[in-house]
Amino acid sequence: MIPVNGFEGQEIAILGLGRSGLSAARALRAGGAEPVCWDDNPAARSIAEAEGFVCRDLGHVDGFRGISRLIVSPGIPHLYPVPNPVVAAAWDAGVPVDNDIGLFFRSLAVEDWDDHGATPRVIAVTGSNGKSTTSALIHHVLRHAGRDVQLAGNIGRGVLDIDPPGDGGIVVLELSSYQTELARALTPDVAVFTNLSPDHLDRHGGLGGYFAAKRRLFAEGGPERAVIGVDEAEGRFLANQLSEAAVDARVIRVSSGQKLTGPGWHVFARKEFLAEWRKGRQIASIDLRGVQGLPGAHNHQNACAAYAVVRTFGIAPRVIEAAFHAFEGLPHRSQTVAEAGGVRYVNDSKATNVDSAAKALAAFGKVRWICGGLQKEGGLEALAAASGSVVKAYVIGREAAAFAMQLGGMETEVCGDMATAVARASADAEDGDVVLLAPAAASFDQYDNFEQRGEDFAAQVHRVLEQAGGT
């Protein structure tokens, strides 16, 4: 645990008692603060009270009397689409609002760092798609290279639950826009922007607000190094803002699909080869074709970003290449769950928006596509460019028929539920086909989260194969 410093003897309010909220309460108590907790869910309050925390309805009149700061869990909106009433009450009371990420950065450095031979460093990764895989891949390569490294944030452990990093220790954080938009302290040593596509627009008041939340990681923190995906205009804009000159090596531009030119530091993937260029010369390359844990152009972009980050730590290209081959990928992200009869079954339940689903589709040849769920804003038009790989779509979700109607001239079958979709896709599949779950939608109409949806897909695949005598 990382104790939160600077609030000794003060009452600090915690709104939301999920993983991050409880973690923040524990870390504040360890640092000498007095947490005052609240969650609308009585079960969550009971858990906190069982740990000895005081729970008080912060929405009541004078709820913020004596409170020095409010810590808000990431799932609670503080501005759009409407401010949470407790957050609004904190504004009216003049109480500063923060989150656990802000607490982490203000409390990470401790006095014994002065005795370290190498100061601990923090890598923070944000973006619309690929940030989990990129974060996990950075962590994996650094561990493969023998570094002392921890993975936390939106993946792995809560940021305040990790051990204080030791001499030369490294912390890799995956940060969502919900986390970066509110944190009062954002000071990573290396910051990564993977890409941007429309998502969470209601939470951020539109695409501009969404990008602004991501941009705070760079504008507020002033990282020593910035690794920026430049395949969208927002990334090129951000890289330009952070650079003082074309040769500024503090900014590393990465891309999947285009060759990057110029005198700066570039890492890009084309035709399934990763290349590193500096000052107009190629420094190294890696053949990505045999890296099974990173299939498709979208994962090649993740590989480029991870490669760029670990190169700033002095890791040799040959060590990175070996680590890439040992990377198995993450659950629910282009995860192969079975192969039988020449058919590959791939779980990409994390593809919850149109852009990520399109990238998943583009990674494979003949696809029997399981899609559908709680549709997000923006429609499905962006999937048209990737639909050429789709042999047939099998649509699930409560509004499956309406979802299927938006898939244009594609052959579709309305299945409704996962069991039916997997059974029908498996029955239709031929040698060389990929049965791919890439929903292009949220899971909440039928599942608690995308993990549960992916687990159901895997379970249904194994059930169908067992019934067919497969393995």
Tab-separated table of N, CA and C in Angstrom, residues 171-301:
chain	number	residue	atom	x	y	z
A	171	VAL	N	6.663	1.754	-12.198
A	171	VAL	CA	5.224	1.533	-12.091
A	171	VAL	C	4.606	1.841	-13.449
A	172	VAL	N	3.842	0.892	-13.992
A	172	VAL	CA	3.129	1.084	-15.256
A	172	VAL	C	1.648	1.247	-14.925
A	173	LEU	N	1.067	2.373	-15.329
A	173	LEU	CA	-0.334	2.659	-15.055
A	173	LEU	C	-1.134	2.725	-16.352
A	174	GLU	N	-2.245	2.011	-16.398
A	174	GLU	CA	-3.237	2.257	-17.436
A	174	GLU	C	-4.250	3.239	-16.873
A	175	LEU	N	-4.477	4.343	-17.580
A	175	LEU	CA	-5.379	5.375	-17.088
A	175	LEU	C	-6.479	5.653	-18.108
A	176	SER	N	-7.717	5.556	-17.671
A	176	SER	CA	-8.853	5.890	-18.521
A	176	SER	C	-9.106	7.394	-18.488
A	177	SER	N	-9.947	7.871	-19.395
A	177	SER	CA	-10.314	9.282	-19.391
A	177	SER	C	-11.039	9.653	-18.107
A	178	TYR	N	-11.769	8.700	-17.513
A	178	TYR	CA	-12.455	8.960	-16.250
A	178	TYR	C	-11.441	9.278	-15.151
A	179	GLN	N	-10.251	8.689	-15.256
A	179	GLN	CA	-9.225	8.894	-14.234
A	179	GLN	C	-8.393	10.144	-14.495
A	180	THR	N	-8.071	10.396	-15.767
A	180	THR	CA	-7.218	11.550	-16.065
A	180	THR	C	-7.968	12.880	-15.982
A	181	GLU	N	-9.284	12.851	-16.175
A	181	GLU	CA	-10.020	14.115	-16.253
A	181	GLU	C	-10.100	14.837	-14.923
A	182	LEU	N	-9.947	14.130	-13.807
A	182	LEU	CA	-10.205	14.731	-12.500
A	182	LEU	C	-8.968	14.814	-11.617
A	183	ALA	N	-7.940	14.007	-11.884
A	183	ALA	CA	-6.776	13.954	-11.006
A	183	ALA	C	-6.092	15.319	-10.912
A	184	ARG	N	-5.842	15.769	-9.697
A	184	ARG	CA	-5.203	17.066	-9.489
A	184	ARG	C	-3.690	16.987	-9.675
A	185	ALA	N	-3.120	15.816	-9.567
A	185	ALA	CA	-1.689	15.612	-9.807
A	185	ALA	C	-1.543	14.539	-10.867
A	186	LEU	N	-0.811	14.854	-11.936
A	186	LEU	CA	-0.527	13.909	-13.015
A	186	LEU	C	0.916	14.143	-13.448
A	187	THR	N	1.840	13.374	-12.889
A	187	THR	CA	3.261	13.643	-13.144
A	187	THR	C	4.022	12.366	-13.520
A	188	PRO	N	3.631	11.695	-14.602
A	188	PRO	CA	4.387	10.508	-15.020
A	188	PRO	C	5.730	10.913	-15.623
A	189	ASP	N	6.663	9.984	-15.596
A	189	ASP	CA	7.953	10.210	-16.257
A	189	ASP	C	7.839	9.961	-17.756
A	190	VAL	N	7.047	8.958	-18.126
A	190	VAL	CA	6.781	8.649	-19.528
A	190	VAL	C	5.269	8.539	-19.690
A	191	ALA	N	4.707	9.258	-20.665
A	191	ALA	CA	3.271	9.215	-20.915
A	191	ALA	C	3.017	8.727	-22.333
A	192	VAL	N	1.970	7.900	-22.493
A	192	VAL	CA	1.660	7.270	-23.775
A	192	VAL	C	0.232	7.611	-24.174
A	193	PHE	N	0.066	8.020	-25.429
A	193	PHE	CA	-1.254	8.238	-26.033
A	193	PHE	C	-1.367	7.265	-27.201
A	194	THR	N	-2.254	6.272	-27.086
A	194	THR	CA	-2.319	5.242	-28.121
A	194	THR	C	-3.063	5.729	-29.354
A	195	ASN	N	-4.279	6.234	-29.182
A	195	ASN	CA	-5.117	6.647	-30.309
A	195	ASN	C	-6.371	7.298	-29.750
A	196	LEU	N	-7.220	7.785	-30.641
A	196	LEU	CA	-8.482	8.367	-30.201
A	196	LEU	C	-9.584	7.998	-31.176
A	197	SER	N	-10.697	7.515	-30.636
A	197	SER	CA	-11.917	7.283	-31.402
A	197	SER	C	-13.092	7.608	-30.497
A	198	PRO	N	-14.259	7.939	-31.053
A	198	PRO	CA	-15.392	8.375	-30.227
A	198	PRO	C	-15.786	7.323	-29.191
A	199	ASP	N	-15.836	7.722	-27.945
A	199	ASP	CA	-16.246	6.838	-26.856
A	199	ASP	C	-16.552	7.711	-25.638
A	200	HIS	N	-17.453	7.254	-24.787
A	200	HIS	CA	-17.792	7.964	-23.544
A	200	HIS	C	-18.183	9.422	-23.808
A	201	LEU	N	-18.843	9.676	-24.928
A	201	LEU	CA	-19.122	11.061	-25.312
A	201	LEU	C	-20.100	11.736	-24.367
A	202	ASP	N	-21.046	10.969	-23.807
A	202	ASP	CA	-21.982	11.567	-22.864
A	202	ASP	C	-21.264	11.997	-21.592
A	203	ARG	N	-20.283	11.221	-21.168
A	203	ARG	CA	-19.542	11.511	-19.937
A	203	ARG	C	-18.674	12.770	-20.081
A	204	HIS	N	-18.197	13.039	-21.308
A	204	HIS	CA	-17.253	14.141	-21.509
A	204	HIS	C	-17.837	15.311	-22.293
A	205	GLY	N	-19.137	15.268	-22.582
A	205	GLY	CA	-19.757	16.364	-23.290
A	205	GLY	C	-19.333	16.474	-24.738
A	206	GLY	N	-18.963	15.341	-25.363
A	206	GLY	CA	-18.575	15.347	-26.767
A	206	GLY	C	-17.138	14.918	-26.968
A	207	LEU	N	-16.745	14.799	-28.245
A	207	LEU	CA	-15.407	14.312	-28.582
A	207	LEU	C	-14.317	15.257	-28.095
A	208	GLY	N	-14.572	16.562	-28.171
A	208	GLY	CA	-13.568	17.518	-27.708
A	208	GLY	C	-13.282	17.374	-26.226
A	209	GLY	N	-14.327	17.176	-25.432
A	209	GLY	CA	-14.134	16.975	-24.001
A	209	GLY	C	-13.423	15.667	-23.696
A	210	TYR	N	-13.719	14.644	-24.488
A	210	TYR	CA	-13.070	13.344	-24.326
A	210	TYR	C	-11.566	13.472	-24.594
A	211	PHE	N	-11.206	14.135	-25.694
A	211	PHE	CA	-9.794	14.337	-25.998
A	211	PHE	C	-9.125	15.206	-24.935
A	212	ALA	N	-9.817	16.223	-24.466
A	212	ALA	CA	-9.250	17.090	-23.436
A	212	ALA	C	-8.918	16.310	-22.167
A	213	ALA	N	-9.765	15.334	-21.822
A	213	ALA	CA	-9.495	14.505	-20.647
A	213	ALA	C	-8.220	13.697	-20.836
A	214	LYS	N	-8.011	13.154	-22.035
A	214	LYS	CA	-6.784	12.406	-22.330
A	214	LYS	C	-5.570	13.337	-22.327
A	215	ARG	N	-5.741	14.505	-22.925
A	215	ARG	CA	-4.634	15.439	-23.086
A	215	ARG	C	-4.079	15.929	-21.744
A	216	ARG	N	-4.900	15.922	-20.708
A	216	ARG	CA	-4.449	16.394	-19.392
A	216	ARG	C	-3.227	15.629	-18.907
A	217	LEU	N	-3.094	14.369	-19.278
A	217	LEU	CA	-1.951	13.566	-18.844
A	217	LEU	C	-0.641	14.190	-19.315
A	218	PHE	N	-0.682	14.880	-20.444
A	218	PHE	CA	0.511	15.488	-21.019
A	218	PHE	C	0.623	16.961	-20.650
A	219	ALA	N	-0.504	17.666	-20.668
A	219	ALA	CA	-0.489	19.098	-20.407
A	219	ALA	C	-0.238	19.405	-18.938
A	220	GLU	N	-0.804	18.598	-18.040
A	220	GLU	CA	-0.657	18.847	-16.615
A	220	GLU	C	0.662	18.307	-16.078
A	221	GLY	N	1.102	17.188	-16.620
A	221	GLY	CA	2.236	16.490	-16.021
A	221	GLY	C	3.594	16.850	-16.578
A	222	GLY	N	3.667	17.260	-17.832
A	222	GLY	CA	4.961	17.558	-18.419
A	222	GLY	C	5.916	16.391	-18.342
A	223	PRO	N	5.555	15.211	-18.928
A	223	PRO	CA	6.424	14.035	-18.816
A	223	PRO	C	7.770	14.264	-19.504
A	224	GLU	N	8.786	13.536	-19.025
A	224	GLU	CA	10.104	13.616	-19.652
A	224	GLU	C	10.058	13.087	-21.083
A	225	ARG	N	9.286	12.031	-21.298
A	225	ARG	CA	9.120	11.447	-22.624
A	225	ARG	C	7.633	11.279	-22.906
A	226	ALA	N	7.257	11.489	-24.156
A	226	ALA	CA	5.884	11.272	-24.587
A	226	ALA	C	5.895	10.382	-25.816
A	227	VAL	N	5.159	9.284	-25.748
A	227	VAL	CA	5.010	8.361	-26.877
A	227	VAL	C	3.604	8.574	-27.426
A	228	ILE	N	3.511	9.026	-28.669
A	228	ILE	CA	2.232	9.501	-29.201
A	228	ILE	C	1.870	8.736	-30.475
A	229	GLY	N	0.693	8.094	-30.477
A	229	GLY	CA	0.159	7.507	-31.694
A	229	GLY	C	-0.347	8.609	-32.614
A	230	VAL	N	0.140	8.625	-33.849
A	230	VAL	CA	-0.162	9.742	-34.748
A	230	VAL	C	-1.012	9.303	-35.943
A	231	ASP	N	-1.788	8.251	-35.771
A	231	ASP	CA	-2.644	7.801	-36.866
A	231	ASP	C	-3.961	8.573	-36.932
A	232	GLU	N	-4.227	9.429	-35.958
A	232	GLU	CA	-5.381	10.322	-35.992
A	232	GLU	C	-4.906	11.761	-35.838
A	233	ALA	N	-5.752	12.683	-36.242
A	233	ALA	CA	-5.389	14.104	-36.185
A	233	ALA	C	-5.081	14.544	-34.759
A	234	GLU	N	-5.826	14.013	-33.779
A	234	GLU	CA	-5.602	14.417	-32.392
A	234	GLU	C	-4.193	14.056	-31.928
A	235	GLY	N	-3.706	12.871	-32.336
A	235	GLY	CA	-2.359	12.474	-31.964
A	235	GLY	C	-1.302	13.362	-32.605
A	236	ARG	N	-1.490	13.705	-33.884
A	236	ARG	CA	-0.536	14.584	-34.557
A	236	ARG	C	-0.535	15.975	-33.912
A	237	PHE	N	-1.726	16.446	-33.551
A	237	PHE	CA	-1.844	17.725	-32.850
A	237	PHE	C	-1.085	17.685	-31.529
A	238	LEU	N	-1.284	16.618	-30.766
A	238	LEU	CA	-0.656	16.507	-29.458
A	238	LEU	C	0.867	16.423	-29.587
A	239	ALA	N	1.350	15.607	-30.536
A	239	ALA	CA	2.791	15.493	-30.745
A	239	ALA	C	3.397	16.833	-31.127
A	240	ASN	N	2.692	17.588	-31.957
A	240	ASN	CA	3.186	18.898	-32.363
A	240	ASN	C	3.246	19.857	-31.177
A	241	GLN	N	2.236	19.813	-30.322
A	241	GLN	CA	2.214	20.712	-29.167
A	241	GLN	C	3.347	20.415	-28.192
A	242	LEU	N	3.741	19.150	-28.100
A	242	LEU	CA	4.758	18.758	-27.126
A	242	LEU	C	6.175	18.917	-27.653
A	243	SER	N	6.332	19.072	-28.953
A	243	SER	CA	7.662	19.148	-29.567
A	243	SER	C	8.113	20.590	-29.690
A	244	GLU	N	9.404	20.812	-29.432
A	244	GLU	CA	9.992	22.126	-29.632
A	244	GLU	C	10.669	22.256	-30.984
A	245	ALA	N	10.962	21.116	-31.614
A	245	ALA	CA	11.604	21.114	-32.927
A	245	ALA	C	11.420	19.743	-33.545
A	246	ALA	N	11.686	19.631	-34.848
A	246	ALA	CA	11.513	18.351	-35.540
A	246	ALA	C	12.417	17.271	-34.971
A	247	VAL	N	13.548	17.657	-34.401
A	247	VAL	CA	14.511	16.680	-33.875
A	247	VAL	C	14.306	16.417	-32.387
A	248	ASP	N	13.257	16.953	-31.804
A	248	ASP	CA	13.016	16.818	-30.365
A	248	ASP	C	12.759	15.355	-30.011
A	249	ALA	N	13.738	14.700	-29.391
A	249	ALA	CA	13.640	13.275	-29.074
A	249	ALA	C	12.832	13.001	-27.823
A	250	ARG	N	12.309	14.054	-27.189
A	250	ARG	CA	11.431	13.813	-26.042
A	250	ARG	C	10.085	13.272	-26.483
A	251	VAL	N	9.728	13.457	-27.755
A	251	VAL	CA	8.474	12.961	-28.312
A	251	VAL	C	8.790	11.861	-29.314
A	252	ILE	N	8.213	10.674	-29.086
A	252	ILE	CA	8.389	9.545	-30.000
A	252	ILE	C	7.052	9.298	-30.674
A	253	ARG	N	7.014	9.438	-31.975
A	253	ARG	CA	5.788	9.227	-32.734
A	253	ARG	C	5.694	7.773	-33.168
A	254	VAL	N	4.518	7.175	-33.014
A	254	VAL	CA	4.315	5.779	-33.397
A	254	VAL	C	3.115	5.669	-34.332
A	255	SER	N	3.148	4.639	-35.183
A	255	SER	CA	2.074	4.444	-36.147
A	255	SER	C	1.993	2.981	-36.536
A	256	SER	N	0.805	2.588	-36.948
A	256	SER	CA	0.616	1.282	-37.560
A	256	SER	C	0.026	1.503	-38.940
A	257	GLY	N	0.816	1.201	-39.971
A	257	GLY	CA	0.315	1.304	-41.338
A	257	GLY	C	0.973	2.365	-42.183
A	258	GLN	N	1.656	3.314	-41.569
A	258	GLN	CA	2.312	4.350	-42.355
A	258	GLN	C	3.767	4.501	-41.943
A	259	LYS	N	4.614	4.779	-42.921
A	259	LYS	CA	6.014	5.048	-42.640
A	259	LYS	C	6.152	6.479	-42.155
A	260	LEU	N	6.813	6.655	-41.028
A	260	LEU	CA	7.020	7.983	-40.478
A	260	LEU	C	8.395	8.483	-40.895
A	261	THR	N	8.435	9.691	-41.390
A	261	THR	CA	9.687	10.254	-41.883
A	261	THR	C	10.058	11.501	-41.088
A	262	GLY	N	11.267	11.981	-41.309
A	262	GLY	CA	11.725	13.177	-40.622
A	262	GLY	C	12.878	12.858	-39.694
A	263	PRO	N	13.465	13.893	-39.108
A	263	PRO	CA	14.670	13.694	-38.299
A	263	PRO	C	14.418	13.257	-36.861
A	264	GLY	N	13.168	13.149	-36.458
A	264	GLY	CA	12.862	12.815	-35.070
A	264	GLY	C	12.983	11.328	-34.780
A	265	TRP	N	12.355	10.916	-33.662
A	265	TRP	CA	12.379	9.524	-33.203
A	265	TRP	C	11.028	8.917	-33.561
A	266	HIS	N	11.046	7.862	-34.378
A	266	HIS	CA	9.824	7.253	-34.878
A	266	HIS	C	9.858	5.742	-34.695
A	267	VAL	N	8.707	5.165	-34.377
A	267	VAL	CA	8.536	3.712	-34.350
A	267	VAL	C	7.235	3.412	-35.086
A	268	PHE	N	7.306	2.602	-36.129
A	268	PHE	CA	6.099	2.325	-36.904
A	268	PHE	C	6.111	0.882	-37.393
A	269	ALA	N	4.922	0.392	-37.733
A	269	ALA	CA	4.760	-0.967	-38.257
A	269	ALA	C	4.133	-0.891	-39.638
A	270	ARG	N	4.756	-1.552	-40.602
A	270	ARG	CA	4.212	-1.662	-41.962
A	270	ARG	C	4.481	-3.065	-42.466
A	271	LYS	N	3.448	-3.643	-43.097
A	271	LYS	CA	3.564	-4.980	-43.662
A	271	LYS	C	4.098	-5.966	-42.623
A	272	GLU	N	3.626	-5.776	-41.369
A	272	GLU	CA	3.894	-6.678	-40.245
A	272	GLU	C	5.350	-6.663	-39.791
A	273	PHE	N	6.052	-5.577	-40.092
A	273	PHE	CA	7.399	-5.370	-39.569
A	273	PHE	C	7.428	-4.069	-38.776
A	274	LEU	N	7.976	-4.121	-37.575
A	274	LEU	CA	8.165	-2.938	-36.749
A	274	LEU	C	9.543	-2.354	-37.037
A	275	ALA	N	9.607	-1.036	-37.196
A	275	ALA	CA	10.880	-0.373	-37.466
A	275	ALA	C	11.064	0.819	-36.545
A	276	GLU	N	12.288	0.995	-36.084
A	276	GLU	CA	12.667	2.158	-35.283
A	276	GLU	C	13.610	3.025	-36.104
A	277	TRP	N	13.252	4.308	-36.219
A	277	TRP	CA	14.071	5.264	-36.969
A	277	TRP	C	14.423	6.444	-36.065
A	278	ARG	N	15.670	6.877	-36.162
A	278	ARG	CA	16.100	8.090	-35.478
A	278	ARG	C	16.993	8.891	-36.411
A	279	LYS	N	16.754	10.191	-36.424
A	279	LYS	CA	17.547	11.115	-37.241
A	279	LYS	C	17.632	10.655	-38.694
A	280	GLY	N	16.494	10.132	-39.190
A	280	GLY	CA	16.421	9.744	-40.582
A	280	GLY	C	17.062	8.421	-40.925
A	281	ARG	N	17.470	7.638	-39.919
A	281	ARG	CA	18.121	6.352	-40.161
A	281	ARG	C	17.407	5.250	-39.388
A	282	GLN	N	17.319	4.056	-39.991
A	282	GLN	CA	16.726	2.916	-39.299
A	282	GLN	C	17.712	2.367	-38.287
A	283	ILE	N	17.228	2.181	-37.063
A	283	ILE	CA	18.063	1.679	-35.968
A	283	ILE	C	17.859	0.188	-35.764
A	284	ALA	N	16.600	-0.274	-35.878
A	284	ALA	CA	16.289	-1.676	-35.600
A	284	ALA	C	14.965	-2.032	-36.249
A	285	SER	N	14.690	-3.336	-36.368
A	285	SER	CA	13.393	-3.802	-36.862
A	285	SER	C	13.065	-5.136	-36.214
A	286	ILE	N	11.767	-5.445	-36.157
A	286	ILE	CA	11.277	-6.706	-35.594
A	286	ILE	C	10.208	-7.253	-36.528
A	287	ASP	N	10.310	-8.529	-36.864
A	287	ASP	CA	9.300	-9.214	-37.654
A	287	ASP	C	8.162	-9.618	-36.714
A	288	LEU	N	6.978	-9.029	-36.907
A	288	LEU	CA	5.841	-9.283	-36.024
A	288	LEU	C	4.954	-10.431	-36.495
A	289	ARG	N	5.269	-11.012	-37.652
A	289	ARG	CA	4.376	-12.016	-38.226
A	289	ARG	C	4.227	-13.246	-37.345
A	290	GLY	N	5.264	-13.594	-36.622
A	290	GLY	CA	5.197	-14.794	-35.797
A	290	GLY	C	4.831	-14.539	-34.351
A	291	VAL	N	4.457	-13.306	-34.025
A	291	VAL	CA	4.116	-12.956	-32.642
A	291	VAL	C	2.627	-13.212	-32.441
A	292	GLN	N	2.271	-14.385	-31.972
A	292	GLN	CA	0.868	-14.801	-31.915
A	292	GLN	C	0.051	-14.004	-30.907
A	293	GLY	N	0.681	-13.473	-29.878
A	293	GLY	CA	-0.051	-12.708	-28.872
A	293	GLY	C	-0.405	-11.308	-29.306
A	294	LEU	N	0.029	-10.893	-30.509
A	294	LEU	CA	-0.228	-9.534	-30.988
A	294	LEU	C	-0.705	-9.562	-32.439
A	295	PRO	N	-1.867	-10.154	-32.710
A	295	PRO	CA	-2.338	-10.240	-34.096
A	295	PRO	C	-2.983	-8.946	-34.579
A	296	GLY	N	-2.770	-8.607	-35.841
A	296	GLY	CA	-3.492	-7.497	-36.454
A	296	GLY	C	-2.818	-6.153	-36.310
A	297	ALA	N	-3.224	-5.235	-37.166
A	297	ALA	CA	-2.612	-3.905	-37.204
A	297	ALA	C	-2.798	-3.151	-35.893
A	298	HIS	N	-3.958	-3.327	-35.233
A	298	HIS	CA	-4.170	-2.602	-33.984
A	298	HIS	C	-3.199	-3.058	-32.905
A	299	ASN	N	-2.907	-4.368	-32.865
A	299	ASN	CA	-1.916	-4.851	-31.909
A	299	ASN	C	-0.502	-4.474	-32.310
A	300	HIS	N	-0.275	-4.292	-33.590
A	300	HIS	CA	1.035	-3.820	-34.022
A	300	HIS	C	1.258	-2.382	-33.568
A	301	GLN	N	0.195	-1.584	-33.533
A	301	GLN	CA	0.317	-0.245	-32.965
A	301	GLN	C	0.659	-0.320	-31.479
